[in-house]
Coordinates of C-alpha atoms and ligand atoms in Angstrom, one line a residue:
Chain A
M21 CA -152.7 -194.0 -153.0
E22 CA -153.8 -191.4 -155.2
E23 CA -154.7 -188.8 -152.9
F24 CA -158.2 -188.2 -152.9
E25 CA -159.8 -185.1 -154.9
P26 CA -162.8 -183.7 -153.8
K27 CA -165.8 -183.1 -156.5
I28 CA -167.1 -179.8 -155.4
V29 CA -170.1 -177.5 -156.9
G30 CA -169.8 -173.8 -156.6
F31 CA -172.8 -171.9 -156.5
F32 CA -171.4 -168.1 -157.1
C33 CA -173.9 -165.2 -157.4
N34 CA -173.5 -163.7 -160.4
W35 CA -172.9 -160.3 -159.2
C36 CA -170.6 -160.6 -156.3
S37 CA -169.3 -163.9 -156.2
Y38 CA -168.9 -165.2 -159.9
A39 CA -166.9 -162.0 -161.1
A40 CA -164.8 -162.4 -157.5
A41 CA -164.0 -165.9 -158.8
N42 CA -163.0 -163.9 -162.5
L43 CA -160.7 -161.8 -160.7
A44 CA -159.2 -164.0 -159.0
G45 CA -158.4 -166.3 -162.6
V46 CA -157.2 -162.6 -164.3
S47 CA -154.8 -161.9 -161.4
R48 CA -153.5 -165.5 -161.4
I49 CA -154.4 -166.2 -158.1
K50 CA -153.9 -170.2 -157.5
M51 CA -156.3 -172.0 -155.7
P52 CA -157.6 -176.0 -155.9
A53 CA -159.0 -177.0 -159.5
N54 CA -161.7 -178.5 -156.7
V55 CA -165.5 -176.8 -157.1
R56 CA -167.0 -176.6 -160.2
I57 CA -168.3 -173.7 -160.3
V58 CA -171.9 -172.6 -161.6
R59 CA -173.4 -169.4 -161.9
V60 CA -176.6 -168.5 -160.1
T61 CA -178.7 -165.3 -160.5
C62 CA -178.5 -164.6 -156.6
S63 CA -177.6 -166.6 -153.5
G64 CA -181.2 -166.8 -153.1
R65 CA -182.0 -169.3 -156.1
V66 CA -180.3 -172.3 -154.4
D67 CA -182.6 -174.1 -153.4
E68 CA -182.7 -177.0 -151.4
K69 CA -183.2 -179.1 -154.9
F70 CA -180.1 -177.5 -156.0
I71 CA -177.7 -178.7 -152.9
F72 CA -179.6 -181.5 -153.0
K73 CA -179.1 -182.6 -156.7
A74 CA -175.4 -182.0 -156.1
F75 CA -174.8 -184.6 -153.4
S76 CA -177.3 -186.8 -155.1
A77 CA -174.6 -186.0 -158.5
G78 CA -172.1 -187.5 -157.1
A79 CA -170.6 -184.0 -154.8
D80 CA -168.1 -184.3 -152.2
G81 CA -169.4 -180.4 -151.5
V82 CA -171.6 -178.0 -151.9
L83 CA -170.2 -174.1 -151.6
V84 CA -172.7 -171.9 -151.8
C85 CA -171.5 -168.2 -152.4
G86 CA -173.3 -165.2 -152.6
C87 CA -173.4 -160.7 -152.0
H88 CA -172.4 -160.0 -148.2
P89 CA -175.9 -159.2 -146.5
G90 CA -177.5 -155.6 -147.7
D91 CA -175.8 -156.4 -150.6
C92 CA -177.9 -158.5 -152.7
H93 CA -179.3 -157.3 -155.8
Y94 CA -182.7 -158.8 -154.6
Q95 CA -182.9 -157.2 -150.8
K96 CA -183.2 -160.3 -149.6
G97 CA -182.3 -163.4 -151.3
N98 CA -178.7 -163.7 -149.2
L99 CA -180.6 -163.5 -146.5
G100 CA -182.7 -166.7 -147.9
A101 CA -179.3 -168.8 -148.4
R102 CA -177.9 -168.1 -145.5
R103 CA -181.5 -169.5 -143.5
R104 CA -181.7 -171.7 -145.6
V105 CA -178.3 -173.4 -145.5
M106 CA -177.9 -172.9 -142.1
G107 CA -181.5 -175.2 -141.4
L108 CA -179.7 -178.3 -144.3
K109 CA -176.5 -178.3 -142.3
P110 CA -178.6 -180.3 -139.0
F111 CA -180.2 -182.0 -142.0
L112 CA -177.8 -183.1 -143.5
E113 CA -175.9 -184.3 -140.3
A114 CA -178.7 -186.3 -139.1
I115 CA -178.8 -188.4 -141.8
G116 CA -174.7 -188.7 -142.2
I117 CA -173.7 -187.0 -145.2
G118 CA -172.9 -184.3 -143.1
G119 CA -173.0 -180.5 -142.5
D120 CA -169.4 -179.7 -143.0
R121 CA -170.0 -180.8 -146.7
L122 CA -172.3 -178.0 -147.1
R123 CA -170.9 -174.2 -146.6
L124 CA -171.7 -170.7 -147.2
E125 CA -169.5 -167.5 -148.4
W126 CA -169.7 -164.0 -148.6
I127 CA -167.7 -163.2 -151.0
S128 CA -168.0 -159.7 -153.0
A129 CA -166.9 -158.9 -155.9
S130 CA -163.5 -157.1 -155.2
E131 CA -162.7 -160.4 -153.3
G132 CA -160.6 -161.9 -155.3
G133 CA -159.1 -163.3 -152.8
K134 CA -161.4 -164.7 -150.4
V135 CA -162.8 -166.4 -153.4
A136 CA -159.1 -168.2 -153.6
D137 CA -159.1 -168.5 -149.7
T138 CA -162.6 -170.3 -149.6
V139 CA -162.1 -172.3 -152.3
K140 CA -158.5 -174.1 -150.1
S141 CA -160.2 -174.0 -147.4
F142 CA -163.0 -176.1 -148.2
T143 CA -161.4 -178.2 -150.8
Q144 CA -159.4 -179.0 -147.8
T145 CA -162.3 -179.8 -145.4
I146 CA -164.0 -182.4 -148.1
K147 CA -160.6 -184.5 -147.8
E148 CA -160.7 -184.1 -144.7
L149 CA -163.6 -186.1 -144.1
G150 CA -163.1 -187.9 -147.3
P151 CA -165.8 -188.7 -150.7
S152 CA -169.8 -188.1 -149.8
P153 CA -171.0 -191.4 -148.4
L154 CA -173.4 -191.1 -151.5
N155 CA -171.7 -190.5 -153.7
G156 CA -170.0 -193.8 -152.5
R157 CA -172.9 -195.7 -153.1
R158 CA -174.2 -194.1 -156.1
N159 CA -171.0 -196.1 -157.9
E160 CA -171.9 -199.3 -156.2
H161 CA -175.0 -199.5 -158.2
Chain B
M16 CA -211.2 -163.1 -121.4
K17 CA -208.2 -165.4 -122.8
G18 CA -207.3 -167.2 -119.4
D19 CA -210.7 -167.9 -118.2
M20 CA -211.2 -171.2 -116.7
Y21 CA -214.3 -172.9 -115.9
I22 CA -215.4 -176.2 -115.0
A23 CA -218.8 -177.6 -117.3
R24 CA -220.8 -180.2 -118.2
A25 CA -224.2 -180.3 -120.3
A26 CA -227.1 -178.7 -119.4
D27 CA -229.4 -181.2 -121.4
K28 CA -230.5 -184.2 -119.8
D29 CA -229.5 -186.6 -122.9
I30 CA -226.5 -185.4 -123.2
L31 CA -225.0 -185.6 -119.5
K32 CA -226.4 -189.3 -120.0
I33 CA -224.3 -190.1 -122.9
G34 CA -221.7 -187.5 -123.3
E35 CA -218.1 -188.3 -121.9
N36 CA -217.0 -186.1 -118.8
G37 CA -220.5 -184.2 -118.1
G38 CA -220.7 -183.9 -122.4
A39 CA -219.7 -180.6 -122.5
V40 CA -218.0 -180.5 -126.0
T41 CA -221.2 -182.0 -127.1
S42 CA -223.3 -179.2 -126.2
L43 CA -221.2 -177.0 -127.2
L44 CA -221.1 -178.5 -130.6
K45 CA -225.2 -178.1 -130.4
F46 CA -224.8 -174.1 -129.4
A47 CA -222.3 -173.3 -132.2
L48 CA -225.4 -175.2 -134.6
E49 CA -228.1 -174.0 -133.0
S50 CA -226.9 -170.3 -132.3
K51 CA -225.5 -169.9 -135.8
M52 CA -222.0 -169.4 -135.3
A53 CA -221.1 -171.5 -137.1
D54 CA -222.7 -173.5 -140.3
A55 CA -221.7 -176.5 -139.7
V56 CA -219.5 -179.3 -137.1
V57 CA -216.7 -181.3 -137.7
A58 CA -216.2 -183.5 -135.4
V59 CA -214.9 -187.8 -135.3
K60 CA -216.8 -189.9 -134.8
A61 CA -216.7 -194.6 -135.2
R62 CA -217.6 -195.2 -139.2
E63 CA -221.3 -198.2 -138.4
G64 CA -220.2 -198.4 -134.8
N65 CA -216.4 -199.7 -135.9
R66 CA -214.1 -197.9 -133.1
Y67 CA -211.2 -198.4 -135.2
D68 CA -212.4 -196.5 -137.8
G69 CA -212.8 -193.3 -137.1
I70 CA -213.6 -189.8 -140.2
P71 CA -214.4 -187.0 -139.7
V72 CA -218.3 -186.6 -140.3
L73 CA -219.8 -182.6 -141.2
I74 CA -222.6 -182.5 -139.6
T75 CA -225.0 -179.2 -139.9
E76 CA -228.4 -180.7 -138.0
P77 CA -227.7 -180.3 -134.3
E78 CA -229.5 -183.0 -133.1
K79 CA -226.6 -185.1 -135.4
V80 CA -223.9 -183.6 -133.1
I81 CA -224.6 -186.2 -130.5
E82 CA -223.9 -189.2 -132.6
T83 CA -220.3 -187.7 -132.3
A84 CA -219.8 -187.8 -128.2
G85 CA -217.1 -189.2 -126.8
S86 CA -213.1 -189.4 -127.6
L87 CA -212.0 -192.7 -130.2
H88 CA -208.3 -193.4 -128.9
C89 CA -207.7 -195.7 -131.3
S90 CA -207.9 -193.8 -134.5
S91 CA -206.6 -190.3 -135.6
P92 CA -208.3 -188.7 -139.0
N93 CA -206.2 -186.6 -140.0
I94 CA -208.6 -183.7 -139.5
A95 CA -206.8 -180.7 -141.1
R96 CA -205.7 -182.6 -144.8
F97 CA -209.8 -183.1 -145.0
L98 CA -210.6 -179.2 -144.3
T99 CA -208.4 -178.4 -147.0
E100 CA -209.6 -181.4 -149.2
Y101 CA -213.2 -181.5 -148.8
L102 CA -214.4 -178.3 -147.3
D103 CA -211.6 -175.9 -149.1
G104 CA -210.2 -174.7 -145.8
A105 CA -213.1 -173.2 -144.7
S106 CA -213.2 -170.5 -147.1
S107 CA -217.0 -169.7 -147.6
S108 CA -218.5 -171.3 -144.3
K109 CA -218.3 -171.1 -140.7
L110 CA -217.2 -174.2 -138.6
A111 CA -216.7 -175.9 -135.7
I112 CA -214.2 -178.2 -134.9
V113 CA -213.0 -180.6 -133.0
V114 CA -209.3 -180.5 -132.7
K115 CA -206.5 -182.9 -131.2
P116 CA -203.7 -180.3 -130.1
C117 CA -201.3 -181.2 -133.4
D118 CA -204.6 -180.9 -135.1
A119 CA -204.6 -177.4 -134.3
R120 CA -201.3 -177.1 -135.1
A121 CA -201.7 -178.0 -139.1
I122 CA -204.4 -176.1 -139.3
V123 CA -202.1 -173.3 -137.8
E124 CA -199.3 -174.0 -139.9
L125 CA -201.9 -174.3 -143.3
A126 CA -203.9 -170.9 -142.1
K127 CA -200.3 -168.8 -142.5
R128 CA -199.9 -170.9 -146.0
T129 CA -203.4 -169.2 -146.8
Q130 CA -204.6 -172.6 -147.2
I131 CA -207.2 -171.9 -144.3
N132 CA -209.0 -169.4 -143.8
L133 CA -209.0 -168.9 -139.7
D134 CA -211.6 -166.3 -138.9
N135 CA -214.5 -168.7 -140.4
L136 CA -212.9 -171.0 -137.9
L137 CA -213.5 -172.3 -134.0
L138 CA -211.1 -174.4 -132.8
I139 CA -212.8 -177.2 -130.4
G140 CA -209.7 -178.5 -128.6
L141 CA -209.4 -182.0 -126.7
N142 CA -206.4 -182.8 -124.4
C143 CA -204.5 -185.4 -126.0
T144 CA -201.8 -187.6 -124.6
G145 CA -201.7 -190.2 -127.4
T146 CA -204.0 -191.8 -130.2
L147 CA -202.8 -195.7 -130.7
P148 CA -202.6 -197.2 -134.3
S149 CA -205.9 -198.8 -134.7
A150 CA -204.6 -202.5 -136.8
K151 CA -202.3 -202.6 -133.7
A152 CA -205.3 -202.1 -131.4
K153 CA -207.4 -204.6 -132.3
I154 CA -204.2 -206.7 -132.3
M155 CA -203.5 -206.2 -128.7
M156 CA -207.0 -205.7 -127.6
K157 CA -207.6 -209.5 -128.3
E158 CA -203.2 -210.2 -127.4
I159 CA -202.9 -208.3 -123.7
F160 CA -206.5 -207.5 -122.7
E161 CA -208.0 -210.8 -124.2
V162 CA -211.5 -209.0 -125.6
D163 CA -213.1 -209.1 -129.1
P164 CA -212.1 -206.0 -130.0
A165 CA -215.9 -205.7 -131.1
D166 CA -216.8 -205.4 -127.4
V167 CA -214.5 -202.3 -126.7
A168 CA -217.0 -199.5 -126.4
G169 CA -214.8 -197.0 -124.4
E170 CA -210.7 -196.3 -124.3
D171 CA -208.6 -193.8 -121.7
I172 CA -205.1 -192.8 -119.8
E173 CA -204.6 -191.6 -117.0
D174 CA -201.8 -191.7 -114.3
N175 CA -200.1 -193.6 -117.2
V176 CA -202.9 -196.3 -117.4
L177 CA -205.0 -198.0 -120.4
T178 CA -207.9 -198.7 -119.0
I179 CA -210.8 -200.1 -121.6
T180 CA -214.4 -199.9 -121.0
L181 CA -216.0 -202.9 -121.8
K182 CA -220.1 -203.2 -123.5
D183 CA -221.5 -204.7 -120.4
G184 CA -219.5 -201.9 -118.2
S185 CA -217.1 -203.3 -116.9
E186 CA -213.0 -202.5 -117.0
K187 CA -209.7 -203.9 -118.4
K188 CA -206.2 -202.3 -117.5
E189 CA -203.2 -202.5 -118.4
D190 CA -200.0 -199.9 -117.8
L191 CA -198.9 -198.1 -120.6
A192 CA -195.5 -197.8 -120.4
K193 CA -195.2 -202.3 -120.5
L194 CA -197.8 -201.7 -123.3
E195 CA -195.4 -199.8 -125.0
E196 CA -192.6 -202.0 -123.9
Q197 CA -194.1 -204.6 -125.9
G198 CA -194.8 -202.8 -129.1
Y199 CA -198.1 -202.0 -128.3
G200 CA -199.9 -198.6 -126.3
R201 CA -200.1 -195.3 -128.1
R202 CA -198.5 -194.3 -132.1
E203 CA -194.6 -193.7 -131.9
N204 CA -194.6 -190.0 -132.6
C205 CA -197.7 -189.6 -129.7
R206 CA -195.9 -190.8 -127.3
R207 CA -192.8 -188.2 -128.0
C208 CA -195.8 -185.4 -128.3
E209 CA -194.9 -183.0 -125.5
I210 CA -197.7 -181.0 -126.6
N211 CA -201.0 -181.7 -123.6
I212 CA -203.1 -178.7 -123.8
P213 CA -204.4 -177.3 -127.0
V214 CA -203.7 -173.6 -125.8
M215 CA -203.3 -172.3 -129.8
A216 CA -207.2 -173.8 -130.9
D217 CA -209.8 -171.7 -129.4
I218 CA -211.0 -173.3 -126.3
A219 CA -209.4 -176.0 -125.0
C220 CA -211.2 -178.7 -122.8
G221 CA -210.7 -182.4 -120.8
K222 CA -210.5 -184.0 -117.9
W223 CA -207.6 -182.9 -116.2
G224 CA -208.9 -180.8 -113.2
T225 CA -211.9 -182.3 -112.6
T226 CA -212.2 -185.1 -109.4
N227 CA -215.4 -187.1 -110.8
K228 CA -216.1 -188.2 -115.2
E229 CA -218.6 -186.1 -114.8
T230 CA -217.1 -182.0 -116.3
T231 CA -215.1 -180.8 -118.2
F232 CA -212.2 -178.6 -117.4
I233 CA -212.4 -175.7 -120.4
E234 CA -209.8 -173.1 -120.5
I235 CA -210.5 -169.4 -122.7
C236 CA -207.4 -169.4 -125.4
S237 CA -208.4 -167.1 -127.1
D238 CA -211.0 -163.7 -127.9
K239 CA -213.2 -165.5 -130.4
G240 CA -213.0 -168.9 -127.9
S241 CA -214.5 -166.1 -124.6
Q242 CA -217.0 -165.4 -127.4
F243 CA -218.3 -168.5 -127.9
A244 CA -218.6 -169.9 -124.7
Q245 CA -219.8 -166.3 -122.5
A246 CA -222.8 -166.6 -125.2
A247 CA -222.9 -171.0 -124.8
I248 CA -223.4 -169.5 -121.1
D249 CA -225.4 -167.3 -121.5
G250 CA -228.1 -169.5 -123.8
G251 CA -227.8 -171.8 -121.3
C252 CA -226.5 -174.7 -123.3
I253 CA -223.6 -175.1 -120.4
T254 CA -223.3 -174.2 -116.7
I255 CA -220.3 -173.9 -115.3
E256 CA -218.3 -173.1 -112.3
Q257 CA -215.1 -172.0 -111.3
P258 CA -212.2 -174.9 -110.9
S259 CA -210.8 -175.1 -107.5
A260 CA -207.1 -174.2 -107.1
A261 CA -206.4 -177.3 -106.2
S262 CA -208.2 -178.3 -109.8
I263 CA -206.0 -176.1 -111.5
D264 CA -202.9 -177.4 -109.7
D265 CA -203.8 -180.8 -110.6
R266 CA -204.4 -179.6 -113.9
N267 CA -201.2 -178.4 -114.7
K268 CA -199.3 -180.9 -112.9
K269 CA -200.9 -183.8 -115.0
D270 CA -200.2 -181.8 -117.8
K271 CA -196.2 -181.7 -116.4
A272 CA -196.0 -185.3 -116.0
A273 CA -197.3 -186.0 -120.0
I274 CA -194.7 -183.6 -120.8
E275 CA -192.0 -185.0 -118.9
S276 CA -192.8 -188.1 -119.8
A277 CA -192.4 -186.9 -124.2
K278 CA -189.2 -186.0 -123.2
Q279 CA -188.6 -188.9 -122.1
W280 CA -189.2 -190.6 -124.9
Q281 CA -187.7 -187.7 -126.9
E282 CA -184.6 -188.4 -125.1
K283 CA -185.3 -192.6 -125.8
D284 CA -185.7 -192.0 -129.3
F285 CA -183.3 -189.2 -130.2
S286 CA -180.0 -190.3 -128.2
R287 CA -180.5 -193.7 -130.4
L288 CA -179.9 -191.8 -133.5
E289 CA -177.1 -189.0 -132.4
K290 CA -175.3 -191.6 -131.0
M291 CA -174.7 -193.4 -133.9
S292 CA -171.4 -192.4 -136.3
S293 CA -171.9 -190.3 -139.8
E294 CA -171.3 -193.7 -140.9
E295 CA -173.9 -195.7 -139.3
K296 CA -176.5 -192.7 -139.4
F297 CA -176.0 -192.2 -143.1
S298 CA -176.1 -196.5 -143.1
Y299 CA -179.2 -195.7 -141.2
W300 CA -181.6 -193.5 -143.3
F301 CA -180.7 -194.5 -147.0
T302 CA -181.3 -198.0 -145.8
Q303 CA -184.6 -197.1 -145.1
F304 CA -185.1 -194.7 -147.5
H305 CA -184.0 -197.3 -150.2
Q306 CA -187.8 -199.0 -148.5
C307 CA -189.2 -196.4 -150.1
I308 CA -192.3 -197.6 -152.7
K309 CA -192.9 -193.9 -154.0
C310 CA -196.4 -194.9 -153.2
Y311 CA -196.6 -190.9 -152.2
G312 CA -199.0 -191.4 -149.1
C313 CA -196.7 -189.6 -147.0
R314 CA -196.9 -186.6 -149.4
D315 CA -200.0 -186.7 -149.6
A316 CA -201.3 -187.1 -145.9
C317 CA -198.6 -185.1 -144.3
P318 CA -200.8 -181.6 -143.6
I319 CA -197.3 -178.8 -144.2
C320 CA -197.4 -181.0 -148.0
Y321 CA -199.8 -178.4 -149.7
C322 CA -198.6 -177.6 -152.6
K323 CA -201.4 -178.9 -155.6
D324 CA -197.7 -178.8 -157.9
C325 CA -195.2 -180.9 -156.0
F326 CA -191.9 -181.2 -157.2
L327 CA -191.2 -185.1 -156.3
E328 CA -193.4 -185.2 -159.3
A329 CA -192.3 -186.6 -162.5
D330 CA -193.7 -183.9 -164.5
R331 CA -191.3 -180.7 -162.1
G332 CA -187.3 -182.7 -164.0
Y333 CA -186.2 -183.6 -160.2
I334 CA -187.5 -187.0 -159.8
P335 CA -187.0 -189.4 -162.9
P336 CA -189.9 -191.5 -163.4
G337 CA -190.5 -195.0 -163.4
E338 CA -187.4 -195.4 -160.9
I339 CA -188.4 -197.5 -157.8
P340 CA -186.3 -196.7 -155.3
P341 CA -186.7 -193.5 -155.8
D342 CA -183.4 -191.1 -155.9
V343 CA -182.7 -189.5 -153.5
M344 CA -183.7 -186.5 -154.0
F345 CA -187.0 -187.7 -153.5
P346 CA -186.9 -188.5 -149.5
M347 CA -184.2 -185.1 -149.4
V348 CA -187.0 -182.9 -151.0
R349 CA -189.8 -183.7 -148.8
I350 CA -188.2 -183.5 -145.9
A351 CA -186.7 -180.6 -146.9
H352 CA -190.0 -179.3 -147.5
V353 CA -191.7 -179.8 -143.8
M354 CA -188.6 -180.1 -141.5
D355 CA -189.3 -176.1 -140.3
S356 CA -192.8 -177.1 -139.7
C357 CA -193.4 -180.3 -139.0
V358 CA -196.6 -180.7 -136.7
N359 CA -195.2 -184.1 -135.2
C360 CA -199.1 -185.5 -136.7
G361 CA -197.4 -189.1 -136.8
Q362 CA -199.8 -189.2 -140.3
C363 CA -196.5 -189.4 -142.8
E364 CA -196.1 -192.1 -140.9
D365 CA -199.2 -193.6 -140.1
V366 CA -199.4 -194.2 -143.7
C367 CA -195.8 -195.1 -145.0
T368 CA -196.9 -199.2 -147.5
M369 CA -193.5 -199.2 -146.2
D370 CA -192.9 -198.6 -142.5
I371 CA -190.3 -196.0 -142.3
P372 CA -190.4 -193.8 -139.9
I373 CA -190.1 -190.3 -141.7
S374 CA -191.7 -188.8 -138.6
L375 CA -189.8 -189.4 -136.1
L376 CA -186.8 -188.0 -138.2
V377 CA -188.8 -185.3 -139.7
F378 CA -189.7 -184.4 -135.9
L379 CA -186.3 -184.8 -134.9
L380 CA -185.3 -182.1 -137.2
S381 CA -188.0 -179.2 -136.8
K382 CA -186.3 -179.6 -132.8
K383 CA -182.9 -178.6 -134.2
V384 CA -184.7 -175.9 -136.5
G385 CA -186.4 -174.7 -134.2
D386 CA -184.0 -174.4 -131.9
I387 CA -181.4 -172.5 -134.4
F388 CA -184.5 -169.9 -135.8
K389 CA -186.4 -169.5 -132.2
Y390 CA -189.9 -171.1 -133.7
E391 CA -192.3 -173.2 -132.7
P392 CA -195.1 -175.2 -135.8
G393 CA -198.3 -174.8 -135.1
M394 CA -198.5 -172.7 -132.1
D395 CA -199.1 -168.6 -133.1
V396 CA -199.9 -167.7 -135.8
T397 CA -198.8 -164.8 -137.0
K398 CA -195.0 -166.3 -136.5
L399 CA -193.7 -167.0 -140.2
P400 CA -192.1 -170.6 -141.3
P401 CA -188.7 -169.9 -140.7
L402 CA -187.2 -171.8 -143.8
R403 CA -189.5 -169.6 -146.1
T404 CA -189.5 -166.1 -144.3
T405 CA -186.4 -163.2 -143.9
T406 CA -186.9 -159.4 -141.8
D407 CA -185.2 -156.7 -142.3
K408 CA -183.1 -157.0 -139.0
E409 CA -181.3 -159.5 -140.9
L410 CA -179.7 -157.0 -143.5
T411 CA -177.6 -155.6 -140.6
L412 CA -176.4 -159.0 -139.6
S413 CA -172.6 -159.9 -141.2
G414 CA -172.0 -163.9 -140.2
V415 CA -173.0 -166.8 -142.5
D416 CA -174.1 -168.3 -139.3
I417 CA -176.1 -165.4 -137.2
D418 CA -178.6 -165.8 -134.1
F419 CA -182.5 -165.8 -133.8
E420 CA -184.1 -164.7 -131.5
P421 CA -187.5 -166.2 -129.5
Ligands
LIG527 S1 -194.0 -184.8 -141.8 FE1 -195.2 -186.0 -141.0 S2 -195.4 -185.8 -139.2 FE2 -194.5 -183.8 -139.3 S3 -196.6 -182.5 -140.1 FE3 -196.1 -184.1 -141.6 S4 -197.4 -185.6 -141.5 FE4 -197.2 -185.4 -139.6
LIG528 S1 -192.7 -182.2 -151.0 FE1 -192.8 -180.2 -150.9 S2 -193.2 -179.1 -153.2 FE2 -194.4 -181.5 -152.8 S3 -196.2 -181.4 -151.8 FE3 -194.5 -181.2 -150.2 S4 -194.2 -178.7 -149.7 FE4 -194.7 -178.5 -151.8
LIG529 S1 -195.1 -193.5 -147.8 FE1 -193.3 -194.3 -147.9 S2 -192.6 -195.7 -149.4 FE2 -194.5 -194.3 -149.7 S3 -193.5 -192.7 -150.6 FE3 -193.5 -192.1 -148.4 S4 -191.2 -193.1 -147.9 FE4 -192.0 -193.8 -149.5
LIG530 S1 -177.1 -160.7 -155.9 FE1 -175.5 -162.0 -154.9 S2 -176.9 -163.1 -153.6 FE2 -178.2 -161.9 -154.4

């Protein structure tokens, strides 16, 4: 049997984690290729609709990355993202998608290694969880 | 003063005769108009005498207030929505408005969203331990009480017994728990509701703490309520006495018992869901969502769904037009948008054409979200919805998962 390769959507803030992902790339740090990165202007831009859209389109996991608290270019965008993710986890859990399929991480522009570690560990988590039930359901139709 | 308590009754003999529990609420409403402290009163009235069809009415003539005397337990009109849809959120007139706890909480949530001007409202709260779904109540009257639903002249819930009074003055009683086991009794959200005394209103009125059926127990819950009640007392519209310690104690006990019963219902209904495996949860909820016919009823009824330009509309680009059942985005966005502020009013479930237990899910989530953010919807107008706000203090908290203080 082929190993399950999760599809993960990563919403990365332009000012920090997106740059860090670039840095990881040019530094040739190895990481799984499961994360499709969407560049956003700020983690605060990632509202629940983005996250649900990713799941509805077949994502097995969603990773939101932003600047560390205090470092957001729009002051409190990342604080909103944190509250949102904290609130959405129990929701995803309650309807059987699973709260662990959503993760938030703070990664500054210089933390290329943290991008790789985050992607590795999140991919591993999703592998253990298996395909998203929404994903499976979509395929039935 | 806030916190003051009275045992009150109408001074007017006619109101005393017609009004429930001494007609204090009717008298206060009449006084609000006569004293010009309110331009109009909003209360609930049986449409053409039909107790199963209670509708909100706007009254400006003091003599007409008496038409709204007595509570209708078999209707649950959407008071907050009535205010925003038809009265422009009280932006330009002063209103005295009769509210159940969930109505008051919805009004408070809408005030936070600047959809209702709380300064123009005098909230006259009524204690509530639940209302009955009107269509089912009629069947219950026929099948269980064996009476013609049109013959019912009053309902009352006390100590877990539903008593109905017929037009000829006779009474019939049934055990509420037994009725609910049989699928009758109160609306499901009401069974789970633990807010019985509307302390978020300006004054809270109810029969708990009174011994006969001729008086109302009133608690003053705000400065505005205090000024109003004092004026009503000075104006001779109600007569009052101080409640005895025993009476206050009795009221507290009744409230506690009702809270306990609500907690048991929560435990029963929530644990059924919590016990499911992930797969079972998914299959349960998505089978439910799959029945949705996208009538938009839940959104249109929910007081928290106040947006003029809703994301669920096809032209917003998230939910494709012409698809039934709608994409999973539909229920998920609707629920996520209200789950931090749900006041458990049950309006969404009342209107759902497909009987999807939406308020069960949203209320469950509002409890979970409330636990995380230490937030209770509709209780305090100064506390903002947790998923729509942040504080400066959070700038210094570095985790991705942080603790919130009450
Ligand atoms: S989600 Fe339902 S129960 Fe909650 S506030 Fe809205 S209409 Fe009321
Ligand atoms: S679903 Fe969301 S966008 Fe639509 S009315 Fe409700 S809160 Fe507003
Ligand atoms: S009221 Fe029920 S059927 Fe109508 S849109 Fe809401 S969930 Fe769907
Ligand atoms: S700018 Fe990076 S999270 Fe706001």
